[in-house]
């Protein structure tokens, strides 16, 4: 439905709601000898402009659409080897001792210390 069609429907609702107010006021004047009828018609006609604006500004409900409930199967992680880009033959320096001479001793120079 186009916006113009929807606007026409909303205008028609507003006109009908406001059109009901005039007969209520006229009938309240006709039935002034019966106060409870006249007051009831006046009480009905008071909130009609407010209700007409609310009804006219309300958009028409959208078509109910059925959501897609299809679930695709989860993909498994590929089982192929993943090469490392920066693969070195030797570990970087400082990662740990590689020979007996390079054992951490806590002394400068990297030599061995003896205790007496």
PDB file of C-alpha atoms in Angstrom, residues 68-75:
ATOM      1  CA  UNK A  68      12.306 -17.650   7.663  1.00  0.00           C
ATOM      2  CA  UNK A  69      12.946 -20.412  10.212  1.00  0.00           C
ATOM      3  CA  UNK A  70      15.419 -22.337   8.057  1.00  0.00           C
ATOM      4  CA  UNK A  71      18.706 -22.968   9.796  1.00  0.00           C
ATOM      5  CA  UNK A  72      21.738 -23.775   7.761  1.00  0.00           C
ATOM      6  CA  UNK A  73      24.125 -26.410   9.026  1.00  0.00           C
ATOM      7  CA  UNK A  74      27.185 -25.130  10.813  1.00  0.00           C
ATOM      8  CA  UNK A  75      30.354 -25.325   8.811  1.00  0.00           C
TER       9      UNK A  75
END
